[in-house]
């Protein structure tokens, strides 16, 4: 199939583009490079454009059969201080894309949703039928797009997969591509930067949560496991089946302290850290129940925390040599 990967020059999109290629699909990347990088799209046709540009989308959609939509702003804190930016890109941009897809007669869309749509769930592990109650504008924009997909499915026969990612982590095993957010806000790269002495010491937000070691627990899903879930979702929709929303996580939670210990073991270095107060809006634990994805897509995460940390570390070292070349 010819797949339009919107946001394919970013972290998760670039890994998924490679997974699609390995599975025999053709990929066209569409990206405005606002947070993405041209070198992450190397080896693919890259169309530089913005999802708000309907005519650019129209041109490229005329050559494609399915869409994967990764393009979004994705900093929770920034979405609180600058919601306008988030509603513009994630909501207006998302609708521009959906309308262009309907006009082009494209019926298959796979969307990067998030566990942030659940907000602070009453029960963990989280199942897909948990009420969606996002607690920040970022989560609201993602829920809005899920609801738009539901309406466009009913009205126009769009078939969608809403993949609710938990915490994406790790890097391609080749060491050639990986996470490159600026500023970086994700725990594993921040922990590794602290270990390497290239970043500030790690700030731990809260050590008095009702968890075994007092730090927050999250479900870290390796980016290549995420990528393979996209390929499975595409093939599921292509076989004529109905739209769906699933959690994409491992079902295992790790605490901040456990991530730090894994990083110290893998790097052989101490992670300098400061324990600070809790951050508002951080639930103690967010862990997926991944049973639905397994049943529907025959998909299961195959990598664990060690793989996440080890591949991220390999990528960080490779990046350092790239910078010094
Ligand atoms: N990283 C995570 O842990 C995580 C967790 C849950 C959900 N998500 C979602 O997954 C998706 C990808 O996240 P990521 O970590 O790879 O982020 P990223 O910033 O690395 O990738 C996003 C890509 O989209 C592009 N883009 C943004 N706005 C655009 C626009 N208007 N037009 C065209 N291109 C545009 C950016 O240039 C970038 O290449 C996002 O939708 C994010 O909300 C990420």
Tab-separated table of C-alpha atoms and ligand atoms in Angstrom:
chain	number	residue	atom	x	y	z
A	1	UNK	CA	0.000	0.000	0.000
A	2	UNK	CA	1.145	3.595	-0.519
A	3	UNK	CA	1.059	5.260	2.892
A	4	UNK	CA	1.229	8.989	3.605
A	5	UNK	CA	3.134	9.411	6.866
A	6	UNK	CA	2.275	12.871	8.163
A	7	UNK	CA	4.867	13.893	10.750
A	8	UNK	CA	7.216	11.174	9.476
A	9	UNK	CA	10.330	13.303	10.057
A	10	UNK	CA	9.699	13.133	13.803
A	11	UNK	CA	10.629	10.564	16.411
A	12	UNK	CA	7.833	7.973	16.208
A	13	UNK	CA	6.910	8.683	12.573
A	14	UNK	CA	10.456	8.055	11.318
A	15	UNK	CA	10.629	4.668	13.048
A	16	UNK	CA	7.203	3.765	11.669
A	17	UNK	CA	8.176	4.801	8.128
A	18	UNK	CA	11.020	2.267	8.307
A	19	UNK	CA	8.748	-0.444	9.721
A	20	UNK	CA	6.282	0.161	6.867
A	21	UNK	CA	9.060	-0.104	4.305
A	22	UNK	CA	10.320	-3.358	5.867
A	23	UNK	CA	6.746	-4.705	5.647
A	24	UNK	CA	6.696	-3.967	1.900
A	25	UNK	CA	4.674	-0.745	1.859
A	26	UNK	CA	5.566	2.418	-0.010
A	27	UNK	CA	5.936	5.564	2.098
A	28	UNK	CA	5.617	9.265	1.358
A	29	UNK	CA	6.511	11.538	4.281
A	30	UNK	CA	4.729	14.875	4.681
A	31	UNK	CA	6.190	17.146	7.355
A	32	UNK	CA	6.681	20.855	8.015
A	33	UNK	CA	9.896	20.123	9.976
A	34	UNK	CA	8.677	22.270	12.886
A	35	UNK	CA	9.967	19.685	15.371
A	36	UNK	CA	11.150	17.071	12.871
A	37	UNK	CA	14.490	16.643	11.075
A	38	UNK	CA	15.195	16.101	7.420
A	39	UNK	CA	17.819	13.422	8.166
A	40	UNK	CA	15.203	11.312	9.980
A	41	UNK	CA	13.321	11.123	6.670
A	42	UNK	CA	16.384	10.031	4.685
A	43	UNK	CA	15.642	7.216	2.250
A	44	UNK	CA	12.041	8.368	1.745
A	45	UNK	CA	10.288	10.896	-0.451
A	46	UNK	CA	9.824	13.943	1.803
A	47	UNK	CA	7.138	16.469	0.907
A	48	UNK	CA	7.660	19.611	2.978
A	49	UNK	CA	4.294	21.044	3.886
A	50	UNK	CA	1.894	21.909	6.660
A	51	UNK	CA	-1.317	20.077	7.519
A	52	UNK	CA	-3.069	23.438	7.525
A	53	UNK	CA	-2.318	23.747	3.801
A	54	UNK	CA	-5.266	21.995	2.131
A	55	UNK	CA	-3.901	22.286	-1.404
A	56	UNK	CA	-0.533	20.754	-0.479
A	57	UNK	CA	-2.418	17.871	1.153
A	58	UNK	CA	-4.663	17.461	-1.872
A	59	UNK	CA	-1.681	17.048	-4.193
A	60	UNK	CA	0.035	14.425	-2.108
A	61	UNK	CA	-3.127	12.576	-1.124
A	62	UNK	CA	-3.948	11.968	-4.765
A	63	UNK	CA	-0.955	9.588	-4.773
A	64	UNK	CA	-1.697	7.671	-1.564
A	65	UNK	CA	-4.004	4.960	-0.237
A	66	UNK	CA	-3.821	5.364	3.547
A	67	UNK	CA	-2.744	7.967	6.098
A	68	UNK	CA	-0.797	7.816	9.325
A	69	UNK	CA	-1.160	11.046	11.282
A	70	UNK	CA	1.702	11.766	13.710
A	71	UNK	CA	1.865	15.544	13.253
A	72	UNK	CA	1.049	17.436	16.434
A	73	UNK	CA	2.464	19.611	19.137
A	74	UNK	CA	3.005	17.359	22.111
A	75	UNK	CA	4.273	19.198	25.200
A	76	UNK	CA	1.730	18.942	27.987
A	77	UNK	CA	3.130	21.916	29.964
A	78	UNK	CA	3.267	24.179	26.901
A	79	UNK	CA	-0.318	23.255	26.046
A	80	UNK	CA	-1.357	24.735	29.411
A	81	UNK	CA	0.494	28.033	28.893
A	82	UNK	CA	-0.155	28.326	25.144
A	83	UNK	CA	-3.377	26.426	24.324
A	84	UNK	CA	-3.897	28.528	21.212
A	85	UNK	CA	-0.856	26.953	19.579
A	86	UNK	CA	-2.186	23.474	20.413
A	87	UNK	CA	-5.741	24.015	19.203
A	88	UNK	CA	-4.427	25.574	16.011
A	89	UNK	CA	-2.089	22.728	15.091
A	90	UNK	CA	-3.733	19.663	16.611
A	91	UNK	CA	-7.395	20.592	16.137
A	92	UNK	CA	-7.518	22.964	13.145
A	93	UNK	CA	-4.624	21.144	11.466
A	94	UNK	CA	-6.254	17.791	12.214
A	95	UNK	CA	-9.567	18.879	10.697
A	96	UNK	CA	-7.806	20.251	7.637
A	97	UNK	CA	-6.263	16.823	7.185
A	98	UNK	CA	-9.508	14.917	7.779
A	99	UNK	CA	-11.409	17.094	5.308
A	100	UNK	CA	-8.683	16.695	2.702
A	101	UNK	CA	-8.854	12.916	3.212
A	102	UNK	CA	-12.623	12.879	2.703
A	103	UNK	CA	-12.286	15.034	-0.431
A	104	UNK	CA	-9.568	12.732	-1.783
A	105	UNK	CA	-11.674	9.631	-1.074
A	106	UNK	CA	-9.088	8.235	1.363
A	107	UNK	CA	-10.768	5.975	3.887
A	108	UNK	CA	-8.017	4.632	6.119
A	109	UNK	CA	-6.419	6.757	8.863
A	110	UNK	CA	-4.185	5.727	11.715
A	111	UNK	CA	-3.905	8.346	14.427
A	112	UNK	CA	-1.333	8.962	17.180
A	113	UNK	CA	-3.544	9.273	20.203
A	114	UNK	CA	-2.330	9.103	23.776
A	115	UNK	CA	-3.095	7.812	27.244
A	116	UNK	CA	-3.480	11.522	28.120
A	117	UNK	CA	-7.078	11.196	26.854
A	118	UNK	CA	-7.840	9.271	30.073
A	119	UNK	CA	-6.629	12.077	32.351
A	120	UNK	CA	-6.340	10.707	35.884
A	121	UNK	CA	-8.070	7.321	35.597
A	122	UNK	CA	-9.733	5.746	38.615
A	123	UNK	CA	-8.449	2.264	37.741
A	124	UNK	CA	-5.032	1.012	36.592
A	125	UNK	CA	-4.193	-0.914	34.379
A	126	UNK	CA	-6.288	1.230	32.084
A	127	UNK	CA	-8.809	-0.313	29.719
A	128	UNK	CA	-10.050	1.377	26.545
A	129	UNK	CA	-13.607	1.802	27.857
A	130	UNK	CA	-12.326	4.072	30.652
A	131	UNK	CA	-14.075	7.430	30.436
A	132	UNK	CA	-12.036	10.023	28.501
A	133	UNK	CA	-11.439	12.985	30.798
A	134	UNK	CA	-8.227	14.731	29.754
A	135	UNK	CA	-6.787	17.138	32.324
A	136	UNK	CA	-4.755	19.392	29.999
A	137	UNK	CA	-5.295	21.081	26.609
A	138	UNK	CA	-2.939	18.618	24.867
A	139	UNK	CA	-5.140	15.694	25.959
A	140	UNK	CA	-8.257	17.649	24.972
A	141	UNK	CA	-6.926	18.154	21.423
A	142	UNK	CA	-6.264	14.414	21.113
A	143	UNK	CA	-9.726	13.502	22.416
A	144	UNK	CA	-11.250	16.033	20.019
A	145	UNK	CA	-9.538	14.354	17.076
A	146	UNK	CA	-10.672	10.902	18.237
A	147	UNK	CA	-14.238	12.223	18.388
A	148	UNK	CA	-13.876	13.788	14.936
A	149	UNK	CA	-12.763	10.417	13.602
A	150	UNK	CA	-15.831	8.776	15.181
A	151	UNK	CA	-18.131	11.327	13.489
A	152	UNK	CA	-16.359	11.042	10.115
A	153	UNK	CA	-16.567	7.268	10.327
A	154	UNK	CA	-20.361	7.415	10.838
A	155	UNK	CA	-20.963	10.116	8.237
A	156	UNK	CA	-18.375	9.456	5.524
A	157	UNK	CA	-17.224	5.883	6.038
A	158	UNK	CA	-13.685	6.793	7.147
A	159	UNK	CA	-12.085	3.800	8.859
A	160	UNK	CA	-9.699	4.747	11.618
A	161	UNK	CA	-7.385	3.299	14.216
A	162	UNK	CA	-6.793	5.519	17.256
A	163	UNK	CA	-3.613	4.190	18.858
A	164	UNK	CA	-3.380	5.449	22.432
A	165	UNK	CA	0.333	5.393	23.099
A	166	UNK	CA	1.692	5.207	26.597
A	167	UNK	CA	5.273	6.565	27.049
A	168	UNK	CA	7.232	6.111	23.830
A	169	UNK	CA	10.879	5.312	24.494
A	170	UNK	CA	14.057	3.825	23.051
A	171	UNK	CA	15.537	4.048	19.583
A	172	UNK	CA	16.033	1.920	16.510
A	173	UNK	CA	18.469	-0.907	17.268
A	174	UNK	CA	20.693	0.264	14.358
A	175	UNK	CA	21.572	3.430	16.306
A	176	UNK	CA	20.809	5.456	13.143
A	177	UNK	CA	17.615	7.173	14.300
A	178	UNK	CA	16.134	7.955	17.681
A	179	UNK	CA	14.485	10.517	19.897
A	180	UNK	CA	15.403	14.145	19.279
A	181	UNK	CA	13.034	16.495	21.053
A	182	UNK	CA	14.103	20.084	21.735
A	183	UNK	CA	13.586	20.784	24.550
A	184	UNK	CA	13.691	17.209	25.805
A	185	UNK	CA	11.052	16.445	28.428
A	186	UNK	CA	10.991	12.646	28.412
A	187	UNK	CA	12.391	10.766	31.369
A	188	UNK	CA	14.724	8.247	29.710
A	189	UNK	CA	16.725	10.724	27.557
A	190	UNK	CA	16.865	13.197	30.451
A	191	UNK	CA	18.175	10.449	32.752
A	192	UNK	CA	20.809	9.440	30.196
A	193	UNK	CA	21.854	13.050	29.594
A	194	UNK	CA	22.305	13.432	33.343
A	195	UNK	CA	24.390	10.225	33.434
A	196	UNK	CA	26.529	11.438	30.534
A	197	UNK	CA	26.996	14.825	32.176
A	198	UNK	CA	25.634	16.562	29.056
A	199	UNK	CA	22.460	17.825	30.692
A	200	UNK	CA	21.497	19.298	33.998
A	201	UNK	CA	21.072	16.843	36.859
A	202	UNK	CA	17.801	14.957	36.723
A	203	UNK	CA	14.830	16.547	38.462
A	204	UNK	CA	12.579	13.906	40.076
A	205	UNK	CA	9.059	15.214	40.598
A	206	UNK	CA	7.765	13.704	43.817
A	207	UNK	CA	8.904	10.835	46.024
A	208	UNK	CA	5.796	10.568	48.191
A	209	UNK	CA	3.378	8.933	45.737
A	210	UNK	CA	1.451	5.854	46.867
A	211	UNK	CA	3.804	3.565	44.875
A	212	UNK	CA	6.340	1.027	46.258
A	213	UNK	CA	9.294	3.463	46.094
A	214	UNK	CA	7.279	6.712	46.181
A	215	UNK	CA	8.056	7.798	42.588
A	216	UNK	CA	5.632	7.862	39.633
A	217	UNK	CA	5.026	4.740	37.581
A	218	UNK	CA	4.659	4.795	33.801
A	219	UNK	CA	4.388	2.238	30.986
A	220	UNK	CA	7.366	2.669	28.615
A	221	UNK	CA	6.734	1.306	25.135
A	222	UNK	CA	9.667	0.867	22.757
A	223	UNK	CA	9.335	2.994	19.623
A	224	UNK	CA	9.841	-0.028	17.334
A	225	UNK	CA	7.065	-1.921	19.139
A	226	UNK	CA	4.907	1.165	18.573
A	227	UNK	CA	5.930	1.161	14.921
A	228	UNK	CA	4.939	-2.476	14.478
A	229	UNK	CA	1.523	-1.741	16.053
A	230	UNK	CA	0.981	0.808	13.255
A	231	UNK	CA	1.787	-1.741	10.567
A	232	UNK	CA	-0.639	-4.233	12.162
A	233	UNK	CA	-3.336	-1.544	12.454
A	234	UNK	CA	-2.936	-0.649	8.775
A	235	UNK	CA	-3.222	-4.264	7.703
A	236	UNK	CA	-6.265	-4.720	9.951
A	237	UNK	CA	-8.085	-1.785	8.343
A	238	UNK	CA	-6.976	-2.849	4.867
A	239	UNK	CA	-8.669	-6.203	5.409
A	240	UNK	CA	-11.997	-4.326	5.558
A	241	UNK	CA	-12.526	-4.393	9.315
A	242	UNK	CA	-14.135	-1.727	11.497
A	243	UNK	CA	-12.553	1.307	13.169
A	244	UNK	CA	-11.112	0.916	16.642
A	245	UNK	CA	-9.224	2.584	19.504
A	246	UNK	CA	-6.585	0.628	21.436
A	247	UNK	CA	-3.985	1.153	24.098
A	248	UNK	CA	-0.439	0.659	22.894
A	249	UNK	CA	1.594	-0.156	25.958
A	250	UNK	CA	3.390	-3.079	27.536
A	251	UNK	CA	1.129	-3.660	30.545
A	252	UNK	CA	4.142	-3.264	32.880
A	253	UNK	CA	4.844	-0.113	34.833
A	254	UNK	CA	8.238	1.112	36.005
A	255	UNK	CA	8.912	3.796	38.564
A	256	UNK	CA	11.181	6.788	38.000
A	257	UNK	CA	13.561	5.175	40.482
A	258	UNK	CA	13.609	1.933	38.457
A	259	UNK	CA	14.378	3.890	35.275
A	260	UNK	CA	17.284	5.608	37.058
A	261	UNK	CA	18.616	2.255	38.302
A	262	UNK	CA	18.408	0.738	34.795
A	263	UNK	CA	20.238	3.776	33.361
A	264	UNK	CA	22.996	3.522	35.980
A	265	UNK	CA	23.430	-0.167	35.286
A	266	UNK	CA	23.540	0.221	31.502
A	267	UNK	CA	25.775	3.292	31.371
A	268	UNK	CA	27.958	2.343	34.337
A	269	UNK	CA	27.574	5.967	35.506
A	270	UNK	CA	25.788	7.603	38.376
A	271	UNK	CA	22.716	9.697	37.560
A	272	UNK	CA	22.937	12.964	39.506
A	273	UNK	CA	19.416	13.885	40.622
A	274	UNK	CA	17.407	16.220	42.791
A	275	UNK	CA	14.185	15.113	44.419
A	276	UNK	CA	11.610	17.893	44.183
A	277	UNK	CA	7.899	18.284	44.841
A	278	UNK	CA	5.174	16.609	42.793
A	279	UNK	CA	4.118	18.250	39.522
A	280	UNK	CA	0.418	19.184	39.383
A	281	UNK	CA	-1.590	16.814	37.195
A	282	UNK	CA	0.845	13.853	37.374
A	283	UNK	CA	-1.118	10.727	38.327
A	284	UNK	CA	0.828	8.198	40.499
A	285	UNK	CA	0.597	5.404	37.903
A	286	UNK	CA	-0.369	5.109	34.239
A	287	UNK	CA	-0.163	1.583	32.895
A	288	UNK	CA	-1.958	0.104	29.893
A	289	UNK	CA	-4.045	-2.975	29.804
A	290	UNK	CA	-2.833	-4.063	26.345
A	291	UNK	CA	-5.193	-7.065	25.991
A	292	UNK	CA	-7.392	-5.456	23.323
A	293	UNK	CA	-4.473	-4.716	20.979
A	294	UNK	CA	-3.289	-8.270	21.416
A	295	UNK	CA	-6.711	-9.751	20.655
A	296	UNK	CA	-7.544	-7.437	17.733
A	297	UNK	CA	-4.171	-7.024	16.051
A	298	UNK	CA	-2.199	-10.015	17.323
A	299	UNK	CA	0.269	-7.404	18.535
A	300	UNK	CA	2.303	-7.488	21.701
A	301	UNK	CA	5.286	-5.469	22.901
A	302	UNK	CA	8.467	-7.513	22.655
A	303	UNK	CA	10.953	-5.140	24.287
A	304	UNK	CA	11.329	-4.148	27.933
A	305	UNK	CA	12.755	-1.300	30.013
A	306	UNK	CA	16.338	-2.494	29.558
A	307	UNK	CA	15.892	-2.468	25.752
A	308	UNK	CA	14.442	1.037	25.937
A	309	UNK	CA	17.333	2.372	27.965
A	310	UNK	CA	20.053	0.451	26.093
A	311	UNK	CA	18.873	1.541	22.613
A	312	UNK	CA	18.370	5.151	23.761
A	313	UNK	CA	21.919	5.112	25.179
A	314	UNK	CA	23.353	3.718	21.930
A	315	UNK	CA	21.525	6.441	19.990
A	316	UNK	CA	22.743	9.168	22.323
A	317	UNK	CA	26.352	8.096	21.869
A	318	UNK	CA	25.967	7.906	18.106
A	319	UNK	CA	24.435	11.384	18.084
A	320	UNK	CA	27.413	12.688	20.004
A	321	UNK	CA	29.791	11.324	17.331
A	322	UNK	CA	27.590	12.791	14.567
A	323	UNK	CA	27.807	16.207	16.217
A	324	UNK	CA	31.598	15.985	16.502
A	325	UNK	CA	32.199	14.830	12.907
B	1	LIG	N1	6.463	10.686	22.315
B	1	LIG	C1	5.517	10.169	23.093
B	1	LIG	O1	5.793	9.576	24.169
B	1	LIG	C2	4.073	10.236	22.670
B	1	LIG	C3	3.097	9.670	23.508
B	1	LIG	C4	1.758	9.729	23.111
B	1	LIG	C5	1.406	10.301	21.892
B	1	LIG	N2	2.366	10.863	21.101
B	1	LIG	C6	1.966	11.469	19.831
B	1	LIG	O2	2.716	10.875	18.800
B	1	LIG	C7	2.910	11.811	17.728
B	1	LIG	C8	4.397	11.859	17.366
B	1	LIG	O3	5.137	12.222	18.509
B	1	LIG	P1	6.728	12.367	18.451
B	1	LIG	O4	7.228	12.158	19.830
B	1	LIG	O5	7.255	11.566	17.321
B	1	LIG	O6	6.842	13.929	18.124
B	1	LIG	P2	7.800	14.709	17.074
B	1	LIG	O7	7.694	16.142	17.433
B	1	LIG	O8	9.145	14.080	17.046
B	1	LIG	O9	7.072	14.426	15.677
B	1	LIG	C9	5.999	15.205	15.191
B	1	LIG	C10	6.288	15.503	13.732
B	1	LIG	O10	5.159	16.204	13.179
B	1	LIG	C11	5.630	17.327	12.432
B	1	LIG	N3	4.564	18.345	12.450
B	1	LIG	C12	4.067	18.997	13.534
B	1	LIG	N4	3.112	19.862	13.156
B	1	LIG	C13	3.000	19.764	11.807
B	1	LIG	C14	2.191	20.398	10.827
B	1	LIG	N5	1.320	21.358	11.167
B	1	LIG	N6	2.319	20.040	9.541
B	1	LIG	C15	3.218	19.076	9.173
B	1	LIG	N7	4.021	18.458	10.043
B	1	LIG	C16	3.916	18.783	11.357
B	1	LIG	C17	6.902	17.769	13.145
B	1	LIG	O11	7.780	18.521	12.328
B	1	LIG	C18	7.504	16.409	13.542
B	1	LIG	O12	8.334	15.886	12.531
B	1	LIG	C19	2.341	13.134	18.217
B	1	LIG	O13	1.060	13.266	17.647
B	1	LIG	C20	2.252	12.959	19.721
B	1	LIG	O14	1.191	13.719	20.258
B	1	LIG	C21	3.696	10.846	21.464
